[in-house]
Amino acid sequence: MSAQTLDIAKLGGQGDGIAETAAGQVFVPFTLPGDVITAAVDKGRGTLMAVLTPSPERVDPPCPHFGPDSNDAQCGGCSLQHMADDAYRDWKRGLVVSALESRGIKAEVGDLVGGAQHSRRRVVFAARRTETGTVLGFNKAQSHQIVPVESCVVATARINAALPALKRMAAAVAIGKEAFRLTVVDTLSGFDLAVDAPFKLTETDRLRIIAVTRKEAGIARLSFNGEILIEKQPPQLAFGTVTVNPPPGGFVQASETAEAIMGDLVTGHLRKAKRVVDLFSGSGTFTLRLAAKSHVHAVESEEAALAALDRAARHAQGIKPVSIERRDLFRRPVMFSELKTYQGLAFDPPRVGAEAQAREIAKSVIPRIAAVSCNPVTLARDLEILIAGGYKLLSITPIDQFLWTSHVEVVALLERPRR
């Protein structure tokens, strides 16, 4: 490892500054284009030592846990709090532009729909029992070290206020020295806590954890490795006008505001379709919104998520019929011949995208498609398939659901021109 003076030329896809050197590129976290820095360099990775000349885009981060200056207090959750807002928004929109260009797709990408502080309703904490007590926080960047946090500028105000209680819950769960994850979802009826741990509980452990949970106000449910230990009241999320009780540890969009924006784009595009198919439907994020105007068929592989959607639809008032189908769309995509009865289609796959499914959609005659993705790279691949099949890309909207990170949500709207 050697100390070097570096000129940062650009940002990489993960938000690290990149310097061009005779030995190749060096990636340095917490730096920006225009920075002149000294860094300890080892095998193409740099550790920031000092900023000699700051970039004009550099600003003071709002969180005390951000950046290398905080040393052991450095949280690895955010990577770009030190970047001015306009430059940050341009860079994040550029991730989508670059992904599309890599596939030869020329499209006007809309302005980034900005995220807000204290908007993250779903937060994944790391926790561990130590000799001095239980630590609850986030992993330090590139490390298994857990940084304890007293506040988080992206989490909702309710989650911040509940941090002492969440630490007590983590202490109740921590029966050994192995680290575990505590996922917190801020729902309408209280916090939904899901523990994902590499250890097992005895019956005595279960009873003790349940007793601790009963004393903590504001906790709706606690599950351990998928097993519900206690449910004081069902956690509730609103998907449009319909209330859903999500399964423990199930997928939930991280930001309620971002979810609403995505929902408006999808439902607005498909509003005239009498019958819609929603692929990778989860617990009904888009299905139940679409059902306000359309008959919807929801397809999902996760049984618990599909059951939650079905219960919500059966008890909802004022929506069109909703049918469900459990199906692994990676192994058995919905064939184009099965899609001929629908006028609209929505799909929101995991980060790996939906290549096999996109090939079937491309052969279909569905007039309108709404594609949602948390990965611009795989979305661009799937869009290339759809465009080659005759679909026209109408709009691309990037949404900053994960503030100050390299992750960006995207909604793409397509139509098949009339023959």
Coordinates of C-alpha atoms in Angstrom, one line a residue:
M1 CA 0.0 0.0 0.0
S2 CA 1.4 3.4 -1.0
A3 CA 0.3 7.0 -0.4
Q4 CA -0.4 8.8 -3.7
T5 CA -1.7 12.2 -4.8
L6 CA -4.6 11.7 -7.2
D7 CA -6.9 13.8 -9.4
I8 CA -10.4 12.4 -9.4
A9 CA -11.8 12.5 -12.9
K10 CA -15.2 10.9 -12.6
L11 CA -17.6 8.8 -10.6
G12 CA -18.1 5.1 -11.0
G13 CA -21.4 3.2 -11.1
Q14 CA -21.2 2.6 -7.3
G15 CA -20.5 6.2 -6.4
D16 CA -16.7 5.9 -5.9
G17 CA -14.4 8.6 -7.4
I18 CA -12.1 7.3 -10.1
A19 CA -8.6 8.5 -10.8
E20 CA -6.7 7.6 -13.9
T21 CA -3.1 6.6 -13.2
A22 CA -0.2 5.0 -15.1
A23 CA -1.0 1.8 -13.3
G24 CA -4.7 2.0 -14.2
Q25 CA -7.9 3.2 -12.6
V26 CA -8.0 3.8 -8.8
F27 CA -11.4 3.8 -7.1
V28 CA -11.6 6.0 -4.0
P29 CA -14.9 6.2 -1.9
F30 CA -16.1 9.6 -0.6
T31 CA -14.4 11.5 -3.5
L32 CA -15.8 13.6 -6.3
P33 CA -14.8 14.7 -9.8
G34 CA -12.5 17.7 -9.4
D35 CA -11.1 16.6 -6.0
V36 CA -7.3 16.5 -5.6
I37 CA -6.6 14.1 -2.8
T38 CA -4.0 11.9 -1.1
A39 CA -5.0 8.3 -0.7
A40 CA -3.5 5.0 0.4
V41 CA -3.7 2.8 -2.7
D42 CA -3.7 -0.9 -2.9
K43 CA -4.6 -3.0 -5.9
G44 CA -6.7 -0.3 -7.6
R45 CA -8.6 0.7 -4.4
G46 CA -7.8 3.9 -2.5
T47 CA -8.5 4.9 1.1
L48 CA -9.0 8.7 1.3
M49 CA -6.4 10.3 3.6
A50 CA -6.9 14.1 2.8
V51 CA -8.7 16.3 0.3
L52 CA -6.0 18.8 -0.9
T53 CA -8.3 20.7 -3.3
P54 CA -12.0 20.1 -2.9
S55 CA -14.3 19.7 -5.9
P56 CA -16.8 22.6 -6.5
E57 CA -19.5 19.9 -6.1
R58 CA -18.4 19.0 -2.6
V59 CA -20.8 19.9 0.3
D60 CA -21.0 19.1 4.0
P61 CA -22.8 15.8 4.6
P62 CA -25.9 16.0 6.8
C63 CA -25.2 12.9 8.8
P64 CA -22.4 12.5 11.4
H65 CA -22.0 8.9 10.5
F66 CA -21.0 9.6 6.9
G67 CA -17.6 9.6 5.4
P68 CA -14.0 8.7 6.2
D69 CA -13.5 11.6 8.7
S70 CA -15.8 9.8 11.1
N71 CA -13.4 6.8 11.4
D72 CA -15.0 4.0 13.4
A73 CA -18.4 5.9 13.3
Q74 CA -18.5 5.6 9.5
C75 CA -21.7 4.1 8.3
G76 CA -21.7 2.3 4.9
G77 CA -25.4 3.0 4.1
C78 CA -24.9 6.1 2.0
S79 CA -22.2 6.9 -0.5
L80 CA -23.0 10.3 -1.8
Q81 CA -24.0 12.7 0.9
H82 CA -21.0 14.9 0.2
M83 CA -22.2 15.7 -3.4
A84 CA -24.2 18.8 -4.3
D85 CA -27.8 18.1 -5.1
D86 CA -27.8 19.2 -8.8
A87 CA -24.6 17.2 -9.6
Y88 CA -26.0 14.2 -7.7
R89 CA -29.3 14.3 -9.6
D90 CA -27.5 14.5 -12.9
W91 CA -25.2 11.6 -12.0
K92 CA -28.0 9.4 -10.9
R93 CA -30.1 10.1 -14.0
G94 CA -26.9 9.4 -16.0
L95 CA -26.9 5.8 -14.6
V96 CA -30.1 5.2 -16.5
V97 CA -28.9 7.0 -19.6
S98 CA -25.7 5.0 -19.7
A99 CA -27.6 1.7 -19.2
L100 CA -29.9 2.5 -22.2
E101 CA -27.1 3.7 -24.4
S102 CA -25.2 0.4 -23.7
R103 CA -28.1 -1.4 -25.4
G104 CA -28.4 1.1 -28.3
I105 CA -31.6 2.6 -26.9
K106 CA -32.0 6.3 -27.7
A107 CA -34.7 7.7 -25.5
E108 CA -35.3 10.9 -23.6
V109 CA -34.9 10.1 -19.9
G110 CA -36.9 12.3 -17.6
D111 CA -35.5 14.3 -14.7
L112 CA -34.8 12.3 -11.6
V113 CA -37.8 12.4 -9.2
G114 CA -36.0 13.4 -6.1
G115 CA -36.0 11.5 -2.8
A116 CA -36.4 13.2 0.6
Q117 CA -34.7 12.9 4.0
H118 CA -36.6 10.7 6.5
S119 CA -38.7 9.0 3.8
R120 CA -37.3 5.4 4.2
R121 CA -40.0 3.3 5.9
R122 CA -38.1 0.1 5.4
V123 CA -34.7 -0.1 7.1
V124 CA -32.4 -3.1 7.5
F125 CA -30.2 -2.8 10.7
A126 CA -27.3 -5.0 11.6
A127 CA -27.0 -6.1 15.3
R128 CA -24.6 -8.1 17.4
R129 CA -24.1 -8.9 21.1
T130 CA -20.7 -7.7 22.4
E131 CA -18.9 -7.8 25.7
T132 CA -20.1 -4.2 26.4
G133 CA -23.7 -4.7 25.3
T134 CA -25.7 -5.1 22.1
V135 CA -24.8 -2.9 19.2
L136 CA -27.5 -1.9 16.6
G137 CA -26.6 0.1 13.5
F138 CA -25.2 -0.4 10.0
N139 CA -22.2 -2.2 8.6
K140 CA -19.2 0.0 8.0
A141 CA -18.4 0.3 4.3
Q142 CA -16.5 -2.8 3.0
S143 CA -16.6 -4.3 6.5
H144 CA -18.5 -6.6 8.9
Q145 CA -18.0 -4.0 11.6
I146 CA -21.3 -2.7 12.9
V147 CA -21.4 1.1 13.4
P148 CA -23.9 2.0 16.2
V149 CA -26.2 4.9 15.1
E150 CA -28.2 7.3 17.3
S151 CA -30.1 8.7 14.3
C152 CA -30.5 8.1 10.5
V153 CA -31.2 10.9 8.1
V154 CA -33.0 8.7 5.6
A155 CA -35.2 6.7 8.0
T156 CA -38.7 7.9 8.9
A157 CA -39.0 10.1 12.0
R158 CA -40.9 7.3 13.7
I159 CA -38.1 4.8 13.2
N160 CA -35.6 7.4 14.5
A161 CA -37.7 7.9 17.6
A162 CA -38.0 4.2 18.1
L163 CA -34.2 3.5 18.0
P164 CA -33.9 2.9 21.8
A165 CA -36.8 0.4 21.7
L166 CA -35.3 -1.3 18.6
K167 CA -32.0 -1.6 20.5
R168 CA -33.8 -3.3 23.4
M169 CA -35.5 -5.7 21.0
A170 CA -32.1 -6.5 19.4
A171 CA -30.7 -7.2 22.9
A172 CA -33.5 -9.6 23.6
V173 CA -32.8 -11.5 20.3
A174 CA -29.0 -11.6 20.6
I175 CA -28.4 -14.9 22.3
G176 CA -24.8 -15.4 21.0
K177 CA -22.1 -13.3 19.4
E178 CA -23.2 -13.9 15.8
A179 CA -24.4 -10.9 13.9
F180 CA -28.0 -10.8 12.6
R181 CA -30.3 -8.5 10.6
L182 CA -33.3 -6.7 12.0
T183 CA -35.6 -5.4 9.2
V184 CA -38.0 -2.7 10.4
V185 CA -41.0 -1.6 8.4
D186 CA -42.9 1.4 9.5
T187 CA -46.5 0.4 8.8
L188 CA -49.9 2.1 9.5
S189 CA -50.5 -0.1 12.6
G190 CA -47.0 -0.1 14.0
F191 CA -43.5 -1.5 13.4
D192 CA -43.2 -4.9 11.6
L193 CA -39.9 -6.4 12.8
A194 CA -38.3 -9.3 11.0
V195 CA -35.2 -11.0 12.4
D196 CA -32.9 -12.9 10.0
A197 CA -30.3 -14.8 12.1
P198 CA -27.8 -17.6 11.7
F199 CA -28.8 -19.1 15.1
K200 CA -31.8 -20.9 16.6
L201 CA -34.0 -20.1 19.5
T202 CA -35.0 -22.4 22.4
E203 CA -38.5 -22.3 23.7
T204 CA -37.2 -20.3 26.7
D205 CA -35.7 -17.7 24.2
R206 CA -39.0 -17.4 22.4
L207 CA -41.0 -16.8 25.6
R208 CA -38.5 -14.2 26.8
I209 CA -38.5 -12.3 23.5
I210 CA -42.3 -12.4 23.4
A211 CA -42.4 -10.9 26.9
V212 CA -40.0 -8.1 26.0
T213 CA -42.1 -7.3 22.8
R214 CA -45.3 -7.1 24.8
K215 CA -43.8 -4.3 26.9
E216 CA -42.7 -2.2 23.9
A217 CA -45.3 0.1 22.5
G218 CA -45.6 0.6 18.8
I219 CA -44.5 -2.9 17.7
A220 CA -47.2 -4.7 15.6
R221 CA -45.4 -7.9 14.9
L222 CA -42.1 -9.7 15.5
S223 CA -40.9 -12.7 13.4
F224 CA -37.7 -14.8 13.6
N225 CA -36.4 -16.4 10.4
G226 CA -39.9 -16.3 9.0
E227 CA -41.7 -17.6 12.1
I228 CA -44.1 -15.2 13.7
L229 CA -43.3 -15.0 17.5
I230 CA -45.9 -12.4 18.4
E231 CA -48.5 -10.3 16.5
K232 CA -50.1 -7.7 18.6
Q233 CA -52.0 -6.3 15.6
P234 CA -51.6 -7.1 11.9
P235 CA -49.1 -4.7 10.2
Q236 CA -50.9 -2.7 7.6
L237 CA -49.8 -1.1 4.3
A238 CA -52.0 0.9 1.9
F239 CA -51.7 0.1 -1.8
G240 CA -54.0 2.7 -3.2
T241 CA -57.3 2.5 -1.4
V242 CA -56.8 -1.1 -0.3
T243 CA -55.2 -2.1 3.0
V244 CA -52.8 -5.1 3.0
N245 CA -51.3 -7.2 5.8
P246 CA -47.9 -8.1 4.3
P247 CA -46.2 -11.4 5.2
P248 CA -43.3 -11.4 7.7
G249 CA -40.1 -10.4 5.9
G250 CA -41.9 -9.9 2.7
F251 CA -40.9 -7.4 0.0
V252 CA -42.0 -3.8 0.6
Q253 CA -41.0 -0.8 -1.4
A254 CA -38.6 1.2 0.8
S255 CA -40.3 4.6 0.4
E256 CA -44.0 5.2 0.6
T257 CA -43.6 8.4 -1.5
A258 CA -41.6 6.6 -4.2
E259 CA -44.1 3.8 -4.3
A260 CA -47.0 6.2 -4.8
I261 CA -45.2 7.9 -7.7
M262 CA -44.5 4.6 -9.3
G263 CA -48.1 3.6 -8.8
D264 CA -49.4 6.7 -10.4
L265 CA -47.2 6.2 -13.5
V266 CA -48.3 2.6 -13.9
T267 CA -52.0 3.1 -13.3
G268 CA -52.1 6.2 -15.4
H269 CA -50.6 4.4 -18.4
L270 CA -52.9 1.3 -18.1
R271 CA -56.1 3.2 -17.0
K272 CA -58.1 2.3 -20.2
A273 CA -57.3 -1.4 -20.1
K274 CA -60.3 -3.5 -19.1
R275 CA -58.1 -6.5 -18.3
V276 CA -54.5 -6.2 -16.9
V277 CA -51.9 -8.8 -16.0
D278 CA -49.5 -7.9 -13.2
L279 CA -46.3 -10.1 -13.3
F280 CA -44.1 -10.4 -10.2
S281 CA -47.0 -8.9 -8.3
G282 CA -45.7 -9.4 -4.8
S283 CA -48.4 -8.5 -2.2
G284 CA -50.2 -6.2 -4.7
T285 CA -48.3 -3.0 -4.8
F286 CA -49.6 -2.3 -8.4
T287 CA -52.3 -5.0 -8.6
L288 CA -54.6 -3.4 -6.0
R289 CA -54.1 0.1 -7.5
L290 CA -54.8 -1.2 -11.0
A291 CA -58.0 -3.0 -9.7
A292 CA -59.6 0.4 -9.1
K293 CA -60.4 0.5 -12.9
S294 CA -59.4 -2.9 -14.4
H295 CA -59.9 -6.6 -13.9
V296 CA -56.4 -7.8 -12.8
H297 CA -54.7 -11.1 -12.9
A298 CA -51.7 -11.2 -10.5
V299 CA -48.8 -13.6 -11.0
E300 CA -46.2 -14.2 -8.3
S301 CA -44.0 -17.1 -7.1
E302 CA -44.0 -16.3 -3.3
E303 CA -47.0 -18.0 -1.7
A304 CA -47.2 -15.8 1.3
A305 CA -47.2 -12.6 -0.7
L306 CA -49.8 -13.9 -3.0
A307 CA -52.0 -15.0 -0.1
A308 CA -51.7 -11.5 1.4
L309 CA -52.8 -10.0 -1.9
D310 CA -55.7 -12.4 -2.2
R311 CA -57.0 -11.6 1.3
A312 CA -56.8 -7.9 0.7
A313 CA -58.6 -8.1 -2.6
R314 CA -61.4 -10.3 -1.2
H315 CA -62.1 -7.8 1.6
A316 CA -61.7 -4.6 -0.4
Q317 CA -64.7 -2.5 -1.4
G318 CA -65.1 -0.7 -4.7
I319 CA -62.5 -2.6 -6.8
K320 CA -62.7 -4.8 -9.9
P321 CA -62.2 -8.6 -9.6
V322 CA -58.7 -9.8 -8.9
S323 CA -57.5 -13.3 -9.7
I324 CA -54.2 -14.8 -8.6
E325 CA -51.7 -17.4 -9.9
R326 CA -48.7 -18.8 -8.2
R327 CA -46.0 -19.3 -10.8
D328 CA -42.2 -19.1 -11.1
L329 CA -41.8 -16.6 -14.0
F330 CA -38.1 -17.4 -14.4
R331 CA -38.7 -21.1 -15.0
R332 CA -42.1 -20.8 -16.5
P333 CA -42.9 -17.4 -18.0
V334 CA -46.4 -16.5 -19.1
M335 CA -46.4 -17.4 -22.8
F336 CA -47.5 -14.9 -25.4
S337 CA -50.5 -17.0 -26.3
E338 CA -51.7 -16.7 -22.7
L339 CA -51.4 -12.9 -22.9
K340 CA -53.9 -12.3 -25.8
T341 CA -56.8 -11.6 -23.5
Y342 CA -55.2 -8.6 -21.8
Q343 CA -55.0 -4.9 -22.9
G344 CA -52.4 -3.9 -20.3
L345 CA -49.4 -5.5 -18.6
A346 CA -47.2 -4.4 -15.7
F347 CA -44.1 -6.2 -14.5
D348 CA -41.7 -5.4 -11.6
P349 CA -39.1 -8.2 -11.4
P350 CA -36.1 -8.5 -9.0
R351 CA -32.8 -7.0 -9.8
V352 CA -31.9 -9.8 -12.3
G353 CA -34.7 -8.6 -14.5
A354 CA -37.1 -10.7 -16.6
E355 CA -35.3 -11.7 -19.8
A356 CA -37.3 -14.9 -20.5
Q357 CA -40.6 -13.2 -19.7
A358 CA -39.7 -10.1 -21.8
R359 CA -39.2 -12.4 -24.8
E360 CA -42.8 -13.7 -24.5
I361 CA -44.2 -10.2 -23.9
A362 CA -42.4 -9.1 -27.1
K363 CA -44.3 -11.6 -29.1
S364 CA -47.7 -10.6 -27.6
V365 CA -50.2 -8.1 -28.9
I366 CA -50.8 -6.3 -25.6
P367 CA -51.2 -2.6 -26.5
R368 CA -49.7 -1.1 -23.3
I369 CA -46.9 -2.1 -21.0
A370 CA -45.5 -0.6 -17.8
A371 CA -42.1 -1.9 -16.7
V372 CA -40.7 -1.2 -13.3
S373 CA -37.2 -2.0 -12.2
C374 CA -34.6 -1.3 -9.5
N375 CA -31.8 -2.1 -11.9
P376 CA -31.3 0.1 -15.0
V377 CA -28.9 -2.4 -16.5
T378 CA -31.3 -5.4 -16.6
L379 CA -34.2 -3.1 -17.5
A380 CA -32.3 -1.9 -20.5
R381 CA -31.7 -5.5 -21.6
D382 CA -35.4 -6.2 -21.2
L383 CA -36.5 -3.0 -23.0
E384 CA -34.2 -3.9 -25.9
I385 CA -36.1 -7.2 -26.3
L386 CA -39.5 -5.4 -26.2
I387 CA -38.4 -2.7 -28.7
A388 CA -37.1 -5.4 -31.1
G389 CA -40.5 -7.0 -30.8
G390 CA -42.2 -3.9 -32.1
Y391 CA -42.9 -1.9 -28.9
K392 CA -42.3 1.8 -28.8
L393 CA -40.8 3.3 -25.7
L394 CA -42.9 6.3 -24.6
S395 CA -41.2 7.5 -21.4
I396 CA -38.4 6.7 -18.9
T397 CA -38.8 8.1 -15.4
P398 CA -35.9 7.6 -12.8
I399 CA -37.0 7.8 -9.2
D400 CA -34.6 8.3 -6.2
Q401 CA -36.1 5.8 -3.8
F402 CA -32.7 5.1 -2.2
L403 CA -31.4 8.5 -1.4
W404 CA -27.6 9.1 -1.5
T405 CA -26.9 5.6 -2.9
S406 CA -26.1 4.2 -6.4
H407 CA -29.5 2.5 -6.6
V408 CA -32.2 4.1 -8.7
E409 CA -35.8 2.9 -9.5
V410 CA -37.1 3.3 -13.0
V411 CA -40.5 3.2 -14.6
A412 CA -40.7 2.7 -18.4
L413 CA -43.9 3.0 -20.3
L414 CA -44.3 1.3 -23.7
E415 CA -47.0 0.8 -26.3
R416 CA -47.5 -1.3 -29.4
P417 CA -48.4 0.9 -32.3
R418 CA -51.7 0.1 -34.0
R419 CA -51.3 -1.9 -37.2

